[in-house]
Each structure stands twice: as structure tokens, then as C-alpha cells.
Amino acid sequence: MATWMKWLRDRLPAGGGLRDEDWAGRHRLLTVLLAVIMAALIVFGVLQGDEHTPALLLTVGLTLPCLVAASLLRSRRVRAVFVALGYTVACAGFVSLAHGLTEAHFTFFIAVAALALYRDWAPFGAFLIATVLHHGVFGTLVSDHTYDHDEAMAHPLVWALLHGAAVLLAAGFQIVSWRLTEVEEDRARDNLDESQAQLSVAFDQTPVPMAMFSPEGVVLRTNAAYREWLRLPDELPAGFALADLPLTPVEAGEESMLGLLTASREPMTITRQYRRDTGELIWVQVHGTSLHDRNDELRLIFVHCFDVTATRDHEAELRYQVRHDALTGLLSRKAFEHDLAILLTESPEPVSVVYLDVDRFKSINDGSGHHTGDDVLRALAARLTQVVPAGALIARLGGDEFIVALPGPAGIGLRVGNSILACLAEPLALGTAERIGLPVSLSIGVTTAFGPSTADEVVLAADTAMYAAKRAGGNRLHVYTDDLRVPVQERIAAEARLRRALAADPRWTLPLWFQPMVSTVTGRVIGAEALVRMRTEEGTVLGPGQFIGAAEETGLIVPLGAHVLRSAVEHLVHWSDRLGYVSVNVSPRQLAEPDFVPMVAALLAEYPYLDPSRLVLEITETALISSTVDVSERLTMLKQLGVRVALDDFGTGYSSLTWLESLPADVVKLDRSFVAGLAEDDRKSSIISAVLWLARSLGMSTVAEGVEEIADWEALRAAGCPAVQGYFFSKPLPAPEFDRLLAAGTTVADVVNASFGGVHLNETTGSALAG
């Protein structure tokens, strides 16, 4: 029996699901409501007349003690039981004052619903027992004040039990509802506890520093990573706040992070620099979220922090690398152009730009190696930094070109340029153990922007002045004037024309002219030099001096040379047995191209019946000196294809005899400077005789260039020169005219008979791809 009672008691609700403050609120409501009901019953009883006075007094007399007990006692359950008894007395009094009206009995069911607020079986049980006793006792003693029908008056105990059963059922369903609610609440509480435990573990164990702060900045909770990051103790003292953290903002004037997070309703990310108590500077990225309650009041601020110092340092390093030259540490071209544009816009004074280029830097690289070249650039950058005024922009534009920009009076650029030239009077100390001093000179161009100008315009002007200084011999300074822009514009126009000509049909836009080479033995044409011309859109034919320079500077000499070589071979094939050979000039840039020899081989393969020795490639001494490849090896490869090699402009260099001996050449072309006036100059005659003897001894043929006088022709014949080329016989001719010259079989005798000797024309021949 005791076991059964314990089982039943364990399953009855006991109000345990209510917190004290919640239960107190409900109890206060039911107690006040009971007092109000008692007052209403007094009014109702007075209105019923004197005959109900005893019932009214009894009701009030029993209800009042219940109210007192419900207010003063300490036990929650006992106080609830007295409230239940009070409601029972009130309901019974109302039934008595209403003469047992059946509808008045409904108040007992209303009371059941009201007592359900306690969610406890004890007040329900007390109410149920008191209700049955009232119906049974009062139904027997004063049945007319308890029931209003005869059946109940006749059998009051039966109706008391029936009424009690109804109340019991109503109470039972309430109890079942409470119990189910308690079970659900227990389950929800367990789930909540589990979720809170999981969140607690996630918060405490995550490697990301996290913390919670009150709106006032008090530290409410931190995880282990946060405490380790800031070297905080596991237990923080009471009232520990943000101001107590061992971090101090570097920018003191910034709005406080707490203020920003408090004012924002959306999550925020703030990155700032702080100083630790050790003096170390760190960058911290804080992600903060403000948590508000249902009343929209800020309850706490949740933050997680990232130490992004390494990332910020890396970003700063990348920005530095983007803005600075890796070799010298000076500004890069892009950074200089950006800063110069700002300087030109914002400076109230004129802006001077000094453009510098190292003279003969290629010789340093080729002669001493690229490491030495890099040392020169670094040493030069260091010296520029010492000479140029503080605050100036200094950059390396690339290669061996530097640039300086600074605001100030009009003459400041000239003074800085001269100071740079003066500082280089002392050789540069390179970064070697021996501290070798290397003499270095510069070509410097200076310009000054007095009004609104773009960075490109100013740099171009300084660059133009620098090239003027370099063309004047280098190691000097040139100030930009408008007159310098004319040759620059001409070079730009020449480049544009050449590009258009190459893009069109080069056979029409870049035709070949041919200058005959004549045998001194037979007087007949034995070969020709192919010389390129340009035909403009208007039909004007331009000489090589108007576009070859632009071709050399821009690299267009490579496709132009390929066209000349192909066209020359095509004409040679066309003239077949009427012409012995065609010579074609090869520029230094062409010779240095790695695919030049394969290109020549592929071209010859297209004409298998052409004797390769009929193609002569002319190489100038300039090409030999300036080439970056092994010239001897490259020429040997060409000769293996069967073509012949001619050493052009022989005698104009410093080591002509050395080249003659060491290179695998087949033909030597004597420069016009040795030929002109040969008949009247015994020294020239002796030199040419010596060269002819040396060439013959080396198995080479010789061609004399620039022959214009019949006397020189006769002197060369007498000296034994095999062939000549010059205006004495013919100037360069377009292909159709040259074709007619071959068809006519013109000889030197024909030219002499036509009084050619009295005509003096003056066009330079023999330059690269030119004539």
C-alpha cells in the first residue's frame, strides 16, 4: 500500500515546475481574487435580505481566516491549500445565498480552473474533499440552500458524491495536463542543459580567443584561448573590465571599440593596432555581436578576436614590393607615375623631373657580368639617395634608367642634375670585398612642368632630353626644349609608317632596289646588293634613312629583315642565270635572333634548285662588336648552309684586321672612305693593296664600295680589286629598271661611252639594309 501511494505521489504534479517568483505571482493573484470574491459575496448577501445573514456571516467568517493563513504562512503548499479552502467556502456561500441554484454550482468548476494555476495536487485535493463534504453535510442539513431540485434534496449524499466526482474529473484532467507539461518541460530543460553544455564546451575549448562583455564593459566570461592570448589568470577578479586588459590602442583618438559595438545592432568587424603591456605592437581583428533581449535592451556583447599581425605585416610587405624596385629599393615605375601624378596636381610650385640613363651599361654587363651590373645599379641608387634633396621622388624605371621628381623653383632640376653628374666624378664603390671603384657616367635629361601636365607628358619630355644628351656623347645633361620634340615625333611617325607598311603587302610597300656590282675584269654586272625602300600611301618612295633608325630602335628590323631576305631570294631566282649573286645586309638585331639561322635554312629549302652560294649575307663590324651571341659560331652555321658571308664597311672599325683573320668571311667590302680619291692618294693605294693581298692570302674576294670616279675605277683595276660597286656604274635601281639593265647587258664601257664620269651623285651606300 505504501509503495502504491509513493508511486502515485511521484506521478502527481507538485508545482515543481514553477520558480519561486512565478509561484508567488500566481498565489498573489489567487489570493487577491479570493478577497475580491469575498467582498462581492458580502454585497450580494446584503442584497438578498436579512434571512441570508447567517449564511453570509458563516461564509465570511470561514473565508477570512483562509485569506489570513494564505498570506502569513511560509509553506507554499499549505498556503495553496488555504486558498483552495477559501475558494470552497466562497463557492458554497454563493450556492447558499442563491438558494441552491444549479447554475451557482458552476462556480466550483470555475474554482477548479483557477486553482490549476498552482500546478499542484494538494490544493486540488483539499478543494475536492471540502466540496464533497459541503454537498454531503449541507445537502443533508440545509438541502434547500444546497440544491434546487427534489431528487437532490431527497438523496443529498448521492448528489454530493456525483458533484464531487465531476469536480474530481475536472481536477484530474488538470492534473494530467500538468503532469504532461512537467514531463515536456523536463525534457526541454534537459535539452537546454545539453545545448548549454555543448555551447559551453565549444566556447571554452575553441582555439579562437572569445569573450563576453556587459554593456558597461565588464568582462562576463572568457575562454581559455582568450586568457592565454592576453596572459590573463583563469579566475578574473570581480568587476574586471575592458580598461583592465593589457592592451592599449595605438590611435588614442579613435572611438572606443565598446562604443562602436554597443551602438551597432548588426555584427561588426573592427581591425586596430594595439600595444601590449610588453611594448609589442600587434594588429587585432575583432568580430563583435550585440545580444538584445525581447524588450530590445542590450544584454551583452560577444566578441571573438584574431591576431592578424602576421597578415598585416605580409600585406605591408606586398605593398612595399609593389611600390618599390626589388633590386635598388627605390620606387617602382608604377608607384612613381602614381605619385608624380599626385605631385603635379597638388604642388603649388613647378615640378622638375630628372631622367637618368647609364652610359654604355651594356658593356658593363657583357664585360663584367650581370652581377656587377646589379652592383652598379645598387651603388648608383644609394648615391642618388644621398645627393637628391629629401622628399623627392626617386625611382628606377627599369634596366639602367632612373628618374627623379621634386617640386621647387624652375632651376632646381638643373641644379640636382648637375649635382648628380658631379657626384659621379668619383667611381662607384661596388659591394665586393675589395671595394672596387668603377667609373660610371650618366646621360641626364631635365624638364620642368609649370602648369597642368600629365605624368606621361612630363616623363616623355625628360626622356627626350636624356636621349639628346646620349646622342651628344653622354656624360652630360640636356634641358628639354620644344625643338627636341621634333625628332621624337619624326621617329614616332616613322615607326607608325613602318608598322603600316609591314601590315600591308610588303612587296608593294617595302620594295627592293638593287645596286649592281661590276667585275673589274669583264666590266659586266656580276652581282647586286639588295636595298630596301618604303612606298607611302601617297606613292612617295622614302629612302632608308627615314625608317631604318626607327626599325632598329623598335625591333621591327627583325620582320623587316626577314622580308628583305625573302624578297631578295625571290628576285635572285627570277633572274636565274642573268645574275651571279645578291647580297643582303643583316642587322645586329637579326643576327642575335635564335631563329635566324633556321629561318635562312627554311627559305633556302623552298628553292632546292638555287645554289646557296649565290646568296651573300653582309655583316658590318658594328654587328660584330655589339652582338650578344658568338658571331663566329653563328656565321659558321650560316656557311654550313652554303651561303656566303661578306664583311661590310671594312676598315671603319678599330680591329678590322683581327676580324678579317678570325671570322669565316668569303667577301671583304672596302669602305667608301678608302676608295674616294684613291687615284690621288698614295697612302690609300698602299692600304688597299695590303688589304687585297691579305684577302687573297685568306682565300677571300674583295668588293670596293662607293666608286664614283673613273680614275678610282682605273686605280682599283690596276691594284687587282676583283669587283666594285658605286655610282660610277649605277645608282640603286628599282627591280624593273635593274631587270632592264641586266637584259641590256650593260658594261663599264657602255657607261664610259655615255660620259658617266662627268656625273657626280651623292647617296650613301652600305648601311644595314640601306643604300
Short mmCIF file of N, CA and C in Angstrom, two decimals, residues 500-589:
data_model
loop_
_atom_site.label_atom_id
_atom_site.label_comp_id
_atom_site.label_asym_id
_atom_site.label_seq_id
_atom_site.Cartn_x
_atom_site.Cartn_y
_atom_site.Cartn_z
N ARG A 500 52.62 50.14 -90.55
CA ARG A 500 51.57 50.03 -91.57
C ARG A 500 52.11 49.33 -92.82
N ALA A 501 53.35 49.65 -93.17
CA ALA A 501 53.93 49.02 -94.36
C ALA A 501 54.08 47.51 -94.17
N LEU A 502 54.53 47.09 -93.01
CA LEU A 502 54.69 45.65 -92.73
C LEU A 502 53.34 44.95 -92.67
N ALA A 503 52.31 45.66 -92.16
CA ALA A 503 50.98 45.05 -92.05
C ALA A 503 50.31 44.91 -93.41
N ALA A 504 50.68 45.76 -94.38
CA ALA A 504 50.11 45.67 -95.72
C ALA A 504 50.89 44.63 -96.54
N ASP A 505 50.91 44.81 -97.86
CA ASP A 505 51.68 43.90 -98.74
C ASP A 505 53.10 44.45 -98.84
N PRO A 506 54.07 43.86 -98.11
CA PRO A 506 55.42 44.45 -98.11
C PRO A 506 56.09 44.43 -99.48
N ARG A 507 55.63 43.58 -100.40
CA ARG A 507 56.25 43.60 -101.74
C ARG A 507 55.97 44.92 -102.44
N TRP A 508 54.82 45.54 -102.08
CA TRP A 508 54.48 46.83 -102.66
C TRP A 508 54.96 47.99 -101.78
N THR A 509 54.72 47.87 -100.47
CA THR A 509 55.05 48.97 -99.56
C THR A 509 56.52 49.02 -99.20
N LEU A 510 57.24 47.90 -99.30
CA LEU A 510 58.66 47.85 -98.97
C LEU A 510 59.42 47.17 -100.11
N PRO A 511 59.47 47.81 -101.25
CA PRO A 511 60.13 47.19 -102.42
C PRO A 511 61.65 47.20 -102.27
N LEU A 512 62.27 46.32 -103.00
CA LEU A 512 63.74 46.25 -103.03
C LEU A 512 64.27 46.97 -104.26
N TRP A 513 65.32 47.73 -104.02
CA TRP A 513 66.10 48.30 -105.11
C TRP A 513 67.44 47.58 -105.12
N PHE A 514 68.10 47.61 -106.28
CA PHE A 514 69.33 46.83 -106.43
C PHE A 514 70.42 47.71 -107.03
N GLN A 515 71.62 47.66 -106.40
CA GLN A 515 72.80 48.38 -106.93
C GLN A 515 73.77 47.33 -107.48
N PRO A 516 74.15 47.49 -108.74
CA PRO A 516 75.00 46.47 -109.37
C PRO A 516 76.39 46.41 -108.76
N MET A 517 76.99 45.23 -108.80
CA MET A 517 78.41 45.01 -108.51
C MET A 517 79.05 44.54 -109.81
N VAL A 518 80.15 45.24 -110.18
CA VAL A 518 80.71 45.07 -111.52
C VAL A 518 82.11 44.47 -111.42
N SER A 519 82.39 43.52 -112.31
CA SER A 519 83.71 42.90 -112.38
C SER A 519 84.69 43.87 -113.02
N THR A 520 85.84 44.03 -112.39
CA THR A 520 86.87 44.90 -112.96
C THR A 520 87.59 44.23 -114.13
N VAL A 521 87.34 42.94 -114.31
CA VAL A 521 88.00 42.20 -115.41
C VAL A 521 87.17 42.28 -116.67
N THR A 522 85.87 42.00 -116.56
CA THR A 522 84.99 41.96 -117.73
C THR A 522 84.20 43.25 -117.90
N GLY A 523 84.05 44.00 -116.79
CA GLY A 523 83.24 45.21 -116.86
C GLY A 523 81.75 44.94 -116.82
N ARG A 524 81.35 43.70 -116.60
CA ARG A 524 79.93 43.34 -116.58
C ARG A 524 79.41 43.20 -115.14
N VAL A 525 78.08 43.20 -115.03
CA VAL A 525 77.41 43.04 -113.74
C VAL A 525 77.51 41.59 -113.31
N ILE A 526 78.09 41.37 -112.14
CA ILE A 526 78.21 40.00 -111.64
C ILE A 526 77.33 39.76 -110.40
N GLY A 527 76.87 40.82 -109.78
CA GLY A 527 76.03 40.68 -108.58
C GLY A 527 75.33 41.98 -108.27
N ALA A 528 74.57 41.96 -107.19
CA ALA A 528 73.85 43.18 -106.80
C ALA A 528 73.62 43.17 -105.29
N GLU A 529 73.58 44.37 -104.74
CA GLU A 529 73.23 44.50 -103.33
C GLU A 529 71.76 44.91 -103.22
N ALA A 530 70.97 44.15 -102.44
CA ALA A 530 69.54 44.45 -102.25
C ALA A 530 69.39 45.53 -101.19
N LEU A 531 68.67 46.59 -101.54
CA LEU A 531 68.49 47.73 -100.66
C LEU A 531 66.99 48.05 -100.57
N VAL A 532 66.47 48.19 -99.36
CA VAL A 532 65.03 48.35 -99.18
C VAL A 532 64.64 49.82 -99.25
N ARG A 533 63.45 50.08 -99.79
CA ARG A 533 62.84 51.40 -99.81
C ARG A 533 61.41 51.27 -99.24
N MET A 534 60.79 52.40 -98.95
CA MET A 534 59.41 52.38 -98.45
C MET A 534 58.54 53.23 -99.38
N ARG A 535 57.40 52.66 -99.78
CA ARG A 535 56.43 53.40 -100.59
C ARG A 535 55.25 53.76 -99.69
N THR A 536 55.00 55.05 -99.51
CA THR A 536 53.94 55.53 -98.63
C THR A 536 52.58 55.38 -99.30
N GLU A 537 51.52 55.71 -98.53
CA GLU A 537 50.16 55.63 -99.08
C GLU A 537 49.98 56.60 -100.24
N GLU A 538 50.75 57.68 -100.20
CA GLU A 538 50.64 58.66 -101.28
C GLU A 538 51.47 58.29 -102.50
N GLY A 539 52.23 57.21 -102.40
CA GLY A 539 53.05 56.76 -103.52
C GLY A 539 54.47 57.28 -103.49
N THR A 540 54.82 58.07 -102.48
CA THR A 540 56.19 58.59 -102.37
C THR A 540 57.13 57.48 -101.91
N VAL A 541 58.30 57.41 -102.53
CA VAL A 541 59.30 56.41 -102.16
C VAL A 541 60.31 57.05 -101.21
N LEU A 542 60.45 56.48 -100.02
CA LEU A 542 61.34 57.01 -98.99
C LEU A 542 62.62 56.19 -98.94
N GLY A 543 63.73 56.91 -98.69
CA GLY A 543 65.00 56.24 -98.52
C GLY A 543 65.11 55.60 -97.15
N PRO A 544 66.10 54.75 -96.96
CA PRO A 544 66.24 54.02 -95.68
C PRO A 544 66.51 54.94 -94.49
N GLY A 545 67.09 56.10 -94.70
CA GLY A 545 67.36 56.99 -93.59
C GLY A 545 66.11 57.47 -92.89
N GLN A 546 64.94 57.32 -93.52
CA GLN A 546 63.70 57.80 -92.94
C GLN A 546 62.94 56.72 -92.18
N PHE A 547 63.46 55.50 -92.12
CA PHE A 547 62.73 54.48 -91.36
C PHE A 547 63.63 53.39 -90.75
N ILE A 548 64.87 53.26 -91.23
CA ILE A 548 65.73 52.20 -90.68
C ILE A 548 66.05 52.46 -89.21
N GLY A 549 66.29 53.72 -88.85
CA GLY A 549 66.58 54.04 -87.45
C GLY A 549 65.43 53.63 -86.53
N ALA A 550 64.19 53.94 -86.95
CA ALA A 550 63.03 53.53 -86.15
C ALA A 550 62.92 52.02 -86.07
N ALA A 551 63.26 51.36 -87.17
CA ALA A 551 63.20 49.89 -87.18
C ALA A 551 64.19 49.30 -86.19
N GLU A 552 65.42 49.87 -86.15
CA GLU A 552 66.43 49.37 -85.22
C GLU A 552 66.00 49.60 -83.77
N GLU A 553 65.45 50.78 -83.46
CA GLU A 553 65.09 51.11 -82.09
C GLU A 553 63.92 50.28 -81.59
N THR A 554 62.96 49.97 -82.44
CA THR A 554 61.73 49.29 -82.01
C THR A 554 61.79 47.78 -82.15
N GLY A 555 62.83 47.26 -82.82
CA GLY A 555 62.88 45.82 -83.04
C GLY A 555 62.16 45.38 -84.30
N LEU A 556 61.54 46.34 -85.01
CA LEU A 556 60.86 45.98 -86.27
C LEU A 556 61.87 45.61 -87.35
N ILE A 557 63.16 45.80 -87.07
CA ILE A 557 64.18 45.42 -88.02
C ILE A 557 64.17 43.91 -88.28
N VAL A 558 63.67 43.14 -87.31
CA VAL A 558 63.64 41.68 -87.47
C VAL A 558 62.63 41.27 -88.54
N PRO A 559 61.35 41.65 -88.44
CA PRO A 559 60.44 41.29 -89.54
C PRO A 559 60.80 41.99 -90.85
N LEU A 560 61.31 43.23 -90.76
CA LEU A 560 61.72 43.91 -91.99
C LEU A 560 62.86 43.15 -92.67
N GLY A 561 63.86 42.72 -91.89
CA GLY A 561 64.98 41.98 -92.46
C GLY A 561 64.53 40.65 -93.06
N ALA A 562 63.56 39.99 -92.42
CA ALA A 562 63.06 38.73 -92.96
C ALA A 562 62.40 38.96 -94.33
N HIS A 563 61.66 40.06 -94.42
CA HIS A 563 61.02 40.38 -95.72
C HIS A 563 62.08 40.65 -96.79
N VAL A 564 63.10 41.44 -96.45
CA VAL A 564 64.14 41.77 -97.42
C VAL A 564 64.85 40.51 -97.90
N LEU A 565 65.16 39.62 -96.96
CA LEU A 565 65.87 38.39 -97.33
C LEU A 565 65.02 37.53 -98.26
N ARG A 566 63.74 37.37 -97.94
CA ARG A 566 62.86 36.55 -98.80
C ARG A 566 62.70 37.19 -100.18
N SER A 567 62.46 38.48 -100.19
CA SER A 567 62.26 39.16 -101.48
C SER A 567 63.52 39.09 -102.34
N ALA A 568 64.70 39.22 -101.71
CA ALA A 568 65.96 39.15 -102.45
C ALA A 568 66.14 37.77 -103.09
N VAL A 569 65.82 36.73 -102.34
CA VAL A 569 65.95 35.37 -102.88
C VAL A 569 64.97 35.17 -104.03
N GLU A 570 63.76 35.70 -103.89
CA GLU A 570 62.77 35.56 -104.98
C GLU A 570 63.27 36.25 -106.25
N HIS A 571 63.86 37.45 -106.14
CA HIS A 571 64.40 38.13 -107.31
C HIS A 571 65.58 37.36 -107.88
N LEU A 572 66.42 36.80 -107.01
CA LEU A 572 67.57 36.04 -107.48
C LEU A 572 67.11 34.83 -108.30
N VAL A 573 66.07 34.18 -107.82
CA VAL A 573 65.52 33.03 -108.56
C VAL A 573 64.95 33.50 -109.90
N HIS A 574 64.29 34.67 -109.86
CA HIS A 574 63.69 35.20 -111.10
C HIS A 574 64.75 35.51 -112.15
N TRP A 575 65.89 36.13 -111.73
CA TRP A 575 66.93 36.49 -112.68
C TRP A 575 67.81 35.30 -113.07
N SER A 576 67.73 34.24 -112.31
CA SER A 576 68.36 32.96 -112.65
C SER A 576 69.79 33.13 -113.16
N ASP A 577 70.03 32.79 -114.44
CA ASP A 577 71.41 32.79 -114.95
C ASP A 577 71.89 34.17 -115.40
N ARG A 578 71.03 35.22 -115.25
CA ARG A 578 71.44 36.56 -115.67
C ARG A 578 72.20 37.31 -114.59
N LEU A 579 72.16 36.80 -113.32
CA LEU A 579 72.81 37.49 -112.20
C LEU A 579 73.54 36.46 -111.35
N GLY A 580 74.78 36.76 -111.03
CA GLY A 580 75.58 35.80 -110.28
C GLY A 580 75.12 35.64 -108.83
N TYR A 581 74.92 36.73 -108.14
CA TYR A 581 74.55 36.63 -106.72
C TYR A 581 73.85 37.92 -106.28
N VAL A 582 73.21 37.84 -105.10
CA VAL A 582 72.60 39.00 -104.45
C VAL A 582 73.10 39.03 -103.02
N SER A 583 73.54 40.21 -102.58
CA SER A 583 73.97 40.35 -101.20
C SER A 583 72.90 41.11 -100.42
N VAL A 584 72.70 40.69 -99.18
CA VAL A 584 71.66 41.26 -98.31
C VAL A 584 72.31 41.64 -96.99
N ASN A 585 72.05 42.87 -96.54
CA ASN A 585 72.57 43.31 -95.25
C ASN A 585 71.82 42.64 -94.10
N VAL A 586 72.54 42.25 -93.06
CA VAL A 586 71.96 41.64 -91.86
C VAL A 586 72.28 42.53 -90.67
N SER A 587 71.25 42.96 -89.96
CA SER A 587 71.45 43.87 -88.81
C SER A 587 71.93 43.09 -87.60
N PRO A 588 72.55 43.77 -86.62
CA PRO A 588 72.96 43.08 -85.38
C PRO A 588 71.80 42.42 -84.66
N ARG A 589 70.63 43.08 -84.70
CA ARG A 589 69.46 42.51 -84.02
C ARG A 589 69.03 41.21 -84.68
#
